[in-house]
Amino acid sequence: MARNRVIGQEGGMPWHLPADLKHFKAVTMGCPIIMGRKTFESIGRPLPGRTNVVISRSRPELPDGVELVGSLDEAVEAAGAERVMVIGGGQVYRQALDRADRLELTLIDAVVSGDTVFPEWSASDWRLTKMASRPADDANPYNLVFATFERGPSRA
């Protein structure tokens, strides 16, 4: 997410960051992923190596390998695992944030325009447990921080 919490623009991401995509793949591989319909449509296909669960109030036609459900509760049940990853979009993040016990965030050192934001969250409710920085380069135009937060009071 950008410094201004932007995560999306017109159904896609407002940046192309191969390092973030590689990190996302590493973090989510083998774990069920839960997403909203618009997020699935922006990806365009089921992500391999993961159970793909899509939440939608409508009943869109989805390809084989994608489980369609109507709510976050149904998505968690359909995932059938103790650990699931919620991968967007903004509405699904808002529903899931209070239930999450861990956040895997890519913090992008930029302020960008967008129409979808990550919900506000209180850093005092979370503690930073892992962090890795990656400087900008030719392929990744922004500095990145890959951060893991776990629910619990910060140690400030």
XYZ file of C-alpha atoms in Angstrom, residues 53-151:
99
model
C -12.099 -18.272 -2.946
C -14.049 -15.325 -4.385
C -16.683 -13.370 -2.447
C -19.478 -11.852 -4.528
C -23.074 -10.794 -3.962
C -23.754 -11.618 -7.620
C -23.148 -15.002 -9.221
C -20.550 -14.338 -11.929
C -19.317 -17.141 -14.157
C -15.942 -18.180 -12.768
C -13.437 -20.660 -14.157
C -12.784 -24.089 -12.706
C -10.572 -23.937 -9.652
C -12.371 -20.951 -8.106
C -14.829 -21.314 -5.221
C -17.618 -18.702 -5.254
C -19.220 -17.676 -1.943
C -21.461 -14.876 -0.711
C -19.720 -13.721 2.480
C -16.447 -13.604 4.365
C -17.715 -16.248 6.805
C -18.521 -18.570 3.899
C -15.104 -17.848 2.373
C -13.261 -18.820 5.544
C -15.325 -22.003 5.771
C -14.772 -22.838 2.081
C -11.022 -22.288 2.446
C -10.995 -25.145 4.937
C -7.714 -24.154 6.559
C -6.606 -22.634 9.839
C -4.574 -19.975 8.009
C -6.008 -18.026 5.077
C -4.763 -14.961 3.237
C -7.162 -12.143 2.358
C -5.775 -10.466 -0.770
C -8.287 -7.696 -1.445
C -9.950 -5.581 -2.361
C -10.793 -2.693 -0.123
C -14.260 -3.916 0.914
C -12.990 -7.384 1.808
C -10.049 -5.914 3.734
C -12.488 -3.766 5.756
C -14.569 -6.839 6.621
C -11.551 -8.971 7.526
C -9.319 -6.522 9.401
C -10.992 -6.932 12.808
C -10.698 -10.720 12.487
C -7.081 -10.794 11.329
C -4.283 -11.859 13.629
C -1.504 -11.046 11.177
C -0.951 -8.472 8.432
C 1.507 -9.014 5.597
C 1.941 -5.572 4.064
C 4.068 -4.137 1.314
C 4.636 -0.498 2.227
C 5.376 1.547 -0.886
C 7.325 4.765 -0.447
C 5.052 6.854 -2.661
C 1.856 8.855 -2.641
C -0.248 7.825 -5.628
C -3.721 8.521 -6.969
C -6.275 5.791 -6.613
C -9.866 4.915 -5.894
C -9.343 2.024 -3.464
C -7.593 2.314 -0.104
C -6.546 -0.085 2.628
C -8.713 0.515 5.701
C -7.438 2.655 8.527
C -5.800 0.571 11.222
C -4.248 1.424 14.542
C -0.555 0.566 14.756
C -0.918 0.414 18.549
C -3.031 -2.747 18.126
C -0.242 -4.495 16.237
C 3.420 -5.291 16.739
C 5.955 -5.387 13.941
C 7.509 -8.867 13.897
C 9.391 -8.882 10.600
C 10.614 -6.248 8.181
C 12.720 -6.248 5.027
C 13.544 -3.178 2.950
C 14.106 -3.160 -0.797
C 15.457 -0.089 -2.562
C 14.013 1.166 -5.825
C 15.674 0.003 -9.029
C 15.026 0.088 -12.781
C 12.207 -2.488 -12.540
C 10.730 -1.275 -9.221
C 10.456 2.526 -9.190
C 9.698 2.877 -5.456
C 11.424 1.864 -2.242
C 9.528 -1.025 -0.637
C 9.237 -2.400 2.873
C 7.831 -5.897 3.360
C 6.369 -5.858 6.874
C 4.674 -8.480 9.031
C 2.510 -7.271 11.910
C 0.906 -9.536 14.496
C -2.051 -8.540 16.610
